[in-house]
Amino acid sequence: MELYNLKHVSERVNFSQALQLGLGKDRGLFFPSQIPKLDDMDAILALPFVARCKTILGAWLSDELGQNQVDMLVEQAFNFSLPLTRVDDNRACLELFHGPTLAFKDFGARFMAQCISALAEDKRLTILTATSGDTGAAVADAFFGLDKVQVVVLYPKGKISLLQEKMFTTLGENIHTIAVESDFDACQELVKQSFEDNELRQTLGLNSANSINISRLLAQICYYFEAVAQVRQYSDKDIVVSVPSGNFGNLTAGLFAKAMGLPIARFIAATNSNDTVPRYLVNGQWVPHTTVATLSNAMDVSEPSNWPRVEAICAAMGWPLSVISGVMVDEVQTAASLTSLASLGYQSEPHASIAAQGLVTLKEHETGIFLGTAHPAKFKDVVDSILGTDLALPQALRAVEAKTILSRPLAADFGLLKSHLLQKLA
Ligand SMILES: *Cc1c(COP(=O)(O)O)cnc(C)c1O
């Protein structure tokens, strides 16, 4: 697999390099030189999930890693179910939250961790990542106990739910967590600055685990195929997928799936009030506002890092940007959508509720899928207060509830972060 830097087209790397570098020169994103196309889509959709994932990821990676290694990575990473649950005649939720940390981030994080452990030579490695809630848990869980690898997770202090926080700040050992006194965009900025700092990068062997890491995006392509395979069992209408979007990794993966030949007619980019993209899709002006805190906190992102990849895919495929419709769903509508899903007998949570609401624009000839990105119990406080319920916690959450948070608070200042990391990890 060959990739190039979207900012410096002449910088070319292979998958293994992109995996370990994260970003290219000048923070450029790596983008595949070629998007493989799959023939005989019917046969591919007929395969069981894991076998299908081997084919999909093999199309990208087998030239570099060999199909046997791809098969092994897939088997170790994808070991949980992803049911498509119909909520009414025209809408179904692809539930991506049945992995170990109860959010769709498990797909990308587990595959990435497998790739990194398999491909990193015996050098020291520090995974540095920012989280708006769920990445931290997924990455920490995927790497926990791998003693060759240290993990540092930055998250915005007080801006994620207590249960989310407990899922990754209570692990200890090789998992180091820092509560940054600011918002997610500031955390992302600190990660980017760290990568630009040669001393940090080299001393610690920094590696990114954000959705900018190409391995995570490749893994996420797989579940779009599963969504289509399951929808085709009850509908032959045009398929529309509504993606609850924050940093736009999820939507990027969906576009890669479509580019590989998967029959998805169009996408809906559903955001909360942090609506840089929906506004941009209407007026062509990229004007991020200050990030505001919402009920769907994992989507509180106003400068989504993956956006250049979205545009690059559309450009490479000759698609107009209108293959994506932006929908902004505010707090009142989020609660209303959650309530309406509950009245249909479907227990959801704020992020998926936003995606479900995004499907209001569905036409007669279309059938809609919205992505269920987190388990409702992960947002128990919000869900209970809106619906008047008392959700039972699944085992993965009950286990962390009583544990102590081990994170260290830190001002959003690169100098402070750098000295802390060097002192703690060098
Ligand atoms: C991360 C996350 C999102 C946003 O996904 P992106 O790939 O960043 O757009 C949506 N919902 C939940 C629950 C998340 O954890």
Coordinates of C-alpha atoms and ligand atoms in Angstrom, one line a residue:
M1 CA 0.0 0.0 0.0
E2 CA 1.3 3.4 -0.9
L3 CA 0.2 6.6 0.7
Y4 CA 1.1 10.2 0.1
N5 CA 1.0 13.3 2.2
L6 CA -2.0 15.5 1.3
K7 CA 0.1 18.6 2.0
H8 CA 3.3 17.4 0.3
V9 CA 2.4 15.1 -2.5
S10 CA 6.0 14.1 -3.0
E11 CA 6.2 12.5 0.5
R12 CA 5.3 8.9 -0.1
V13 CA 5.2 6.2 2.5
N14 CA 4.0 2.6 2.9
F15 CA 1.3 1.4 5.3
S16 CA 3.8 0.5 8.0
Q17 CA 5.4 3.9 7.9
A18 CA 2.1 5.7 7.9
L19 CA 1.0 3.6 10.8
Q20 CA 4.0 4.6 12.8
L21 CA 4.3 8.2 11.8
G22 CA 0.6 9.1 12.1
L23 CA 1.0 12.4 10.3
G24 CA 3.4 13.5 7.5
K25 CA 5.4 16.7 7.1
D26 CA 3.6 19.9 8.1
R27 CA 0.9 17.8 9.8
G28 CA -0.2 16.5 6.4
L29 CA -2.6 13.6 6.4
F30 CA -1.6 10.4 4.6
F31 CA -3.9 9.4 1.8
P32 CA -3.8 6.2 -0.3
S33 CA -2.4 6.6 -3.8
Q34 CA -5.0 4.2 -5.0
I35 CA -8.3 3.0 -3.7
P36 CA -8.8 -0.7 -4.4
K37 CA -12.0 -1.6 -6.1
L38 CA -13.8 -4.9 -5.2
D39 CA -15.4 -6.9 -7.9
D40 CA -18.3 -9.2 -7.4
M41 CA -19.9 -7.2 -4.6
D42 CA -22.7 -9.8 -4.2
A43 CA -20.3 -12.5 -3.3
I44 CA -18.4 -10.3 -0.9
L45 CA -21.7 -9.3 0.8
A46 CA -22.6 -12.9 1.1
L47 CA -19.5 -13.7 3.2
P48 CA -19.6 -14.0 7.0
F49 CA -18.3 -10.8 8.7
V50 CA -14.8 -11.9 9.6
A51 CA -14.1 -13.5 6.2
R52 CA -15.4 -10.5 4.5
C53 CA -13.1 -8.2 6.6
K54 CA -10.1 -10.3 5.5
T55 CA -11.1 -9.7 1.8
I56 CA -11.7 -5.9 2.3
L57 CA -8.5 -5.3 4.3
G58 CA -6.5 -7.7 2.1
A59 CA -7.4 -5.5 -0.8
W60 CA -5.5 -2.6 0.9
L61 CA -2.8 -4.4 2.8
S62 CA -2.0 -7.9 1.4
D63 CA 0.6 -6.5 -1.1
E64 CA 2.6 -5.2 1.9
L65 CA 1.8 -7.5 4.7
G66 CA 0.8 -10.7 3.0
Q67 CA -2.7 -12.1 3.2
N68 CA -1.8 -14.4 6.1
Q69 CA -0.8 -11.6 8.4
V70 CA -3.9 -9.6 7.4
D71 CA -6.0 -12.6 8.3
M72 CA -4.4 -12.8 11.7
L73 CA -4.8 -9.1 12.5
V74 CA -8.5 -9.3 11.5
E75 CA -9.2 -12.4 13.6
Q76 CA -7.6 -10.8 16.7
A77 CA -9.2 -7.4 16.3
F78 CA -12.8 -8.2 15.3
N79 CA -14.3 -10.5 17.8
F80 CA -17.6 -9.0 18.7
S81 CA -21.0 -8.7 17.0
L82 CA -22.6 -5.7 15.2
P83 CA -26.3 -6.2 14.8
L84 CA -28.5 -4.0 12.6
T85 CA -31.7 -3.3 14.6
R86 CA -34.7 -1.9 12.8
V87 CA -36.4 0.9 14.6
D88 CA -39.2 1.7 12.1
D89 CA -40.1 0.9 8.5
N90 CA -37.3 2.9 7.0
R91 CA -34.6 3.3 9.7
A92 CA -32.3 0.8 11.3
C93 CA -29.4 1.3 13.7
L94 CA -26.1 -0.5 13.0
E95 CA -25.0 -1.2 16.6
L96 CA -21.2 -0.7 16.8
F97 CA -21.0 -0.7 20.5
H98 CA -20.7 -4.4 21.5
G99 CA -16.9 -4.4 21.8
P100 CA -14.9 -4.3 25.1
T101 CA -15.3 -0.5 25.7
L102 CA -18.8 -0.3 24.4
A103 CA -18.2 2.2 21.5
F104 CA -17.4 1.9 17.8
K105 CA -13.9 3.1 18.6
D106 CA -13.1 -0.5 19.5
F107 CA -13.0 -1.4 15.8
G108 CA -10.3 1.0 14.9
A109 CA -8.4 0.9 18.1
R110 CA -8.2 -2.9 18.3
F111 CA -7.1 -3.2 14.7
M112 CA -4.5 -0.5 15.1
A113 CA -3.1 -2.0 18.3
Q114 CA -2.8 -5.4 16.5
C115 CA -1.0 -3.7 13.6
I116 CA 1.4 -1.8 15.8
S117 CA 2.3 -4.7 17.9
A118 CA 2.8 -6.8 14.8
L119 CA 4.8 -4.3 12.8
A120 CA 6.8 -2.2 15.3
E121 CA 10.3 -3.5 15.6
D122 CA 11.8 -3.8 19.0
K123 CA 12.0 -0.1 19.7
R124 CA 10.3 1.9 22.4
L125 CA 6.9 3.2 21.5
T126 CA 4.6 5.8 23.0
I127 CA 1.1 6.1 21.8
L128 CA -0.1 9.7 22.3
T129 CA -3.7 10.3 21.7
A130 CA -6.4 12.9 22.4
T131 CA -9.9 11.8 23.2
S132 CA -13.3 13.4 23.2
G133 CA -14.5 10.5 25.3
D134 CA -14.4 7.1 23.7
T135 CA -11.1 6.9 21.9
G136 CA -9.3 7.0 25.1
A137 CA -11.0 3.9 26.5
A138 CA -10.8 2.0 23.3
V139 CA -7.1 2.7 22.8
A140 CA -6.2 2.2 26.4
D141 CA -8.1 -1.1 26.5
A142 CA -6.5 -2.3 23.2
F143 CA -2.9 -1.6 24.4
F144 CA -3.3 -2.3 28.2
G145 CA -0.6 -4.7 29.4
L146 CA 1.5 -4.6 26.2
D147 CA 4.6 -3.6 28.1
K148 CA 6.6 -2.6 25.0
V149 CA 4.1 0.2 24.4
Q150 CA 3.4 3.2 26.7
V151 CA 0.1 5.0 26.1
V152 CA -0.6 8.6 26.9
V153 CA -4.2 9.8 26.7
L154 CA -5.2 13.5 26.8
Y155 CA -8.8 14.4 27.5
P156 CA -10.7 17.6 28.3
K157 CA -11.1 17.9 32.0
G158 CA -14.7 17.8 33.2
K159 CA -16.1 17.5 29.6
I160 CA -16.6 13.8 29.4
S161 CA -18.9 11.6 31.4
L162 CA -17.7 10.2 34.7
L163 CA -18.1 6.6 33.4
Q164 CA -16.3 7.4 30.2
E165 CA -13.5 8.9 32.3
K166 CA -13.3 5.9 34.6
M167 CA -13.0 3.5 31.7
F168 CA -9.5 4.6 30.8
T169 CA -8.1 6.6 33.7
T170 CA -8.3 3.8 36.2
L171 CA -6.1 1.3 34.4
G172 CA -2.7 2.4 35.4
E173 CA 0.4 0.4 34.4
N174 CA 1.3 1.4 30.8
I175 CA -1.7 3.7 30.5
H176 CA -1.0 7.3 31.4
T177 CA -3.9 9.8 31.4
I178 CA -3.8 13.6 31.5
A179 CA -6.9 15.8 32.2
V180 CA -6.2 18.9 30.2
E181 CA -7.9 22.0 31.5
S182 CA -9.5 23.0 28.3
D183 CA -11.6 21.4 25.4
F184 CA -11.0 18.6 22.9
D185 CA -9.6 20.9 20.2
A186 CA -6.9 22.0 22.7
C187 CA -6.0 18.4 23.4
Q188 CA -5.7 17.7 19.7
E189 CA -3.5 20.8 19.3
L190 CA -1.2 19.5 22.1
V191 CA -0.9 16.1 20.3
K192 CA -0.1 17.8 17.0
Q193 CA 2.5 20.1 18.7
S194 CA 4.1 17.0 20.4
F195 CA 4.5 15.4 17.0
E196 CA 6.3 18.4 15.7
D197 CA 8.8 18.4 18.5
N198 CA 11.8 16.3 17.5
E199 CA 13.0 15.7 20.9
L200 CA 9.7 14.3 22.2
R201 CA 9.1 12.4 19.0
Q202 CA 12.5 10.7 19.1
T203 CA 13.0 10.2 22.8
L204 CA 9.6 8.6 23.3
G205 CA 9.1 7.1 19.9
L206 CA 5.8 8.9 19.5
N207 CA 3.0 7.3 17.6
S208 CA -0.5 8.7 17.0
A209 CA -3.6 6.7 17.8
N210 CA -6.2 9.4 16.7
S211 CA -8.5 8.8 13.9
I212 CA -5.9 10.4 11.8
N213 CA -4.1 7.1 11.9
I214 CA -4.8 5.3 8.7
S215 CA -5.0 1.9 10.3
R216 CA -8.1 2.9 12.2
L217 CA -9.8 4.2 9.2
L218 CA -9.2 1.0 7.2
A219 CA -10.7 -1.0 10.0
Q220 CA -13.8 1.1 10.1
I221 CA -14.5 0.5 6.4
C222 CA -15.5 -3.0 7.2
Y223 CA -18.6 -2.3 9.2
Y224 CA -20.2 -0.3 6.3
F225 CA -20.1 -3.5 4.3
E226 CA -21.8 -5.4 7.1
A227 CA -24.5 -2.7 7.2
V228 CA -25.2 -3.1 3.6
A229 CA -25.2 -6.9 3.8
Q230 CA -27.8 -6.8 6.5
V231 CA -30.0 -4.1 4.9
R232 CA -30.1 -6.1 1.7
Q233 CA -32.0 -8.8 3.6
Y234 CA -35.1 -6.6 3.9
S235 CA -34.8 -3.8 1.4
D236 CA -33.5 -3.1 -2.1
K237 CA -34.1 0.7 -1.8
D238 CA -31.2 3.1 -2.2
I239 CA -29.1 3.1 1.0
V240 CA -28.4 6.2 2.9
V241 CA -26.1 6.1 5.9
S242 CA -26.3 8.8 8.6
V243 CA -23.0 9.2 10.5
P244 CA -22.9 11.0 13.9
S245 CA -19.8 13.0 13.2
G246 CA -17.1 14.7 15.3
N247 CA -13.6 14.3 13.9
F248 CA -15.0 12.8 10.7
G249 CA -13.0 9.6 10.8
N250 CA -16.1 7.5 10.7
L251 CA -17.5 9.3 7.6
T252 CA -14.1 9.1 5.9
A253 CA -14.2 5.3 6.3
G254 CA -17.7 5.2 4.9
L255 CA -16.6 7.1 1.8
F256 CA -13.7 4.7 1.4
A257 CA -16.2 1.9 1.5
K258 CA -18.3 3.5 -1.2
A259 CA -15.2 4.2 -3.3
M260 CA -14.4 0.4 -3.1
G261 CA -17.7 -0.2 -4.8
L262 CA -20.1 -0.6 -1.9
P263 CA -23.6 0.5 -3.0
I264 CA -24.3 3.4 -0.6
A265 CA -26.2 6.1 -2.4
R266 CA -25.3 9.0 -0.1
F267 CA -24.2 10.0 3.4
I268 CA -25.5 12.3 6.0
A269 CA -23.0 14.0 8.2
A270 CA -25.0 14.6 11.3
T271 CA -23.4 16.9 13.9
N272 CA -24.4 18.6 17.1
S273 CA -24.2 22.4 17.5
N274 CA -20.5 22.1 16.6
D275 CA -21.5 22.4 13.0
T276 CA -18.5 23.6 11.0
V277 CA -19.1 21.0 8.3
P278 CA -22.9 21.4 7.8
R279 CA -22.4 25.1 7.5
Y280 CA -19.5 24.6 5.1
L281 CA -21.5 22.2 2.9
V282 CA -24.1 24.9 2.5
N283 CA -22.0 28.0 1.9
G284 CA -18.5 26.7 1.1
Q285 CA -17.0 28.7 3.9
W286 CA -14.9 26.9 6.5
V287 CA -15.5 28.9 9.7
P288 CA -15.0 26.9 12.9
H289 CA -16.7 28.5 15.9
T290 CA -15.5 28.0 19.5
T291 CA -16.3 24.4 20.5
V292 CA -19.4 24.2 22.7
A293 CA -20.2 21.3 25.2
T294 CA -23.2 19.3 24.2
L295 CA -25.1 16.1 25.3
S296 CA -23.2 14.2 22.6
N297 CA -19.8 15.1 24.0
A298 CA -17.8 12.7 21.8
M299 CA -18.8 14.9 18.9
D300 CA -17.8 18.2 20.4
V301 CA -15.3 19.0 17.7
S302 CA -15.3 22.2 15.7
E303 CA -12.1 21.6 13.7
P304 CA -12.4 18.0 12.4
S305 CA -9.0 16.7 11.5
N306 CA -10.2 14.2 8.9
W307 CA -12.0 16.7 6.7
P308 CA -9.2 17.0 4.1
R309 CA -9.5 13.3 3.5
V310 CA -13.2 13.5 2.9
E311 CA -12.5 16.1 0.2
A312 CA -9.6 14.1 -1.3
I313 CA -11.9 11.0 -1.7
C314 CA -14.6 13.0 -3.4
A315 CA -11.9 14.6 -5.7
A316 CA -10.3 11.2 -6.5
M317 CA -13.7 9.6 -7.3
G318 CA -15.1 12.6 -9.2
W319 CA -18.0 12.9 -6.7
P320 CA -19.6 16.2 -6.0
L321 CA -19.5 17.1 -2.2
S322 CA -23.3 16.8 -2.3
V323 CA -22.8 13.0 -1.9
I324 CA -22.7 14.2 1.7
S325 CA -25.6 16.2 3.3
G326 CA -24.9 18.0 6.5
V327 CA -27.5 18.1 9.2
M328 CA -27.0 20.0 12.5
V329 CA -29.1 18.6 15.4
D330 CA -29.3 20.9 18.4
E331 CA -29.8 19.9 22.0
V332 CA -33.6 20.1 22.0
Q333 CA -33.8 18.0 18.8
T334 CA -31.3 15.5 20.2
A335 CA -33.5 14.9 23.3
A336 CA -36.6 14.8 21.1
S337 CA -35.0 12.2 18.8
L338 CA -33.9 10.1 21.8
T339 CA -37.4 10.2 23.2
S340 CA -39.0 9.4 19.8
L341 CA -36.7 6.4 19.4
A342 CA -37.7 5.2 22.9
S343 CA -41.3 5.5 22.0
L344 CA -40.6 3.2 19.1
G345 CA -39.2 0.7 21.7
Y346 CA -35.6 1.5 20.9
Q347 CA -33.2 2.5 23.7
S348 CA -30.6 4.8 22.3
E349 CA -28.2 7.5 23.4
P350 CA -27.4 11.1 22.3
H351 CA -24.9 10.4 19.5
A352 CA -27.0 7.8 17.6
S353 CA -30.1 10.0 18.2
I354 CA -28.4 12.7 16.3
A355 CA -27.7 10.4 13.4
A356 CA -31.3 9.0 13.5
Q357 CA -32.6 12.6 13.4
G358 CA -30.3 13.2 10.3
L359 CA -32.5 10.7 8.4
V360 CA -35.6 12.9 8.5
T361 CA -34.6 14.0 5.0
L362 CA -35.0 10.4 3.7
K363 CA -36.9 10.1 0.4
E364 CA -39.4 7.4 -0.6
H365 CA -36.9 5.5 -2.7
E366 CA -34.4 5.4 0.1
T367 CA -33.8 3.3 3.2
G368 CA -31.8 4.7 6.1
I369 CA -29.1 3.3 8.4
F370 CA -27.9 5.4 11.4
L371 CA -24.7 4.3 13.1
G372 CA -25.0 3.5 16.8
T373 CA -21.6 4.6 18.0
A374 CA -21.9 4.1 21.8
H375 CA -23.8 1.9 24.3
P376 CA -26.7 3.8 25.9
A377 CA -25.4 3.0 29.4
K378 CA -22.1 4.9 28.6
F379 CA -24.3 8.0 28.7
K380 CA -26.5 6.9 31.5
D381 CA -26.8 10.3 33.2
V382 CA -28.0 12.0 30.1
V383 CA -30.3 9.2 28.9
D384 CA -31.9 8.7 32.4
S385 CA -32.5 12.4 32.8
I386 CA -34.2 12.7 29.4
L387 CA -36.2 9.5 29.5
G388 CA -36.8 9.1 33.2
T389 CA -35.2 5.7 33.1
D390 CA -32.7 4.0 35.3
L391 CA -30.5 2.1 32.8
A392 CA -28.7 -1.0 34.1
L393 CA -25.0 -0.9 33.6
P394 CA -23.4 -3.6 31.5
Q395 CA -20.6 -5.6 33.2
A396 CA -17.8 -3.5 31.5
L397 CA -19.1 -0.4 33.2
R398 CA -20.0 -1.9 36.5
A399 CA -16.4 -3.1 36.8
V400 CA -14.9 0.4 36.6
E401 CA -17.5 2.3 38.6
A402 CA -15.8 1.8 41.9
K403 CA -12.3 2.4 40.8
T404 CA -10.1 5.4 41.4
I405 CA -9.3 8.0 38.7
L406 CA -5.5 8.1 38.3
S407 CA -5.2 10.9 35.7
R408 CA -3.1 14.0 36.3
P409 CA -4.6 17.5 35.7
L410 CA -2.5 19.8 33.4
A411 CA -3.0 23.2 32.0
A412 CA -3.3 23.3 28.2
D413 CA 0.3 24.3 27.7
F414 CA 2.7 22.5 25.4
G415 CA 5.8 23.3 27.5
L416 CA 4.2 21.8 30.6
L417 CA 3.1 18.7 28.7
K418 CA 6.5 18.2 27.3
S419 CA 8.4 18.4 30.5
H420 CA 5.9 16.1 32.2
L421 CA 6.2 13.5 29.4
L422 CA 10.0 13.6 29.4
Q423 CA 10.2 13.3 33.1
K424 CA 7.7 10.4 33.3
L425 CA 8.5 8.4 30.2
A426 CA 12.0 9.2 29.0
Ligands
LIG1 C1 -15.8 9.4 18.4 C2 -17.3 9.4 18.4 C3 -18.1 9.9 17.4 C4 -17.5 10.7 16.3 O1 -16.8 10.0 15.4 P1 -15.8 10.7 14.4 O2 -15.1 9.5 13.6 O3 -14.8 11.4 15.2 O4 -16.5 11.6 13.5 C5 -19.5 9.7 17.5 N1 -20.0 9.1 18.5 C6 -19.3 8.5 19.5 C7 -20.0 7.8 20.6 C8 -17.9 8.6 19.5 O5 -17.2 8.1 20.5

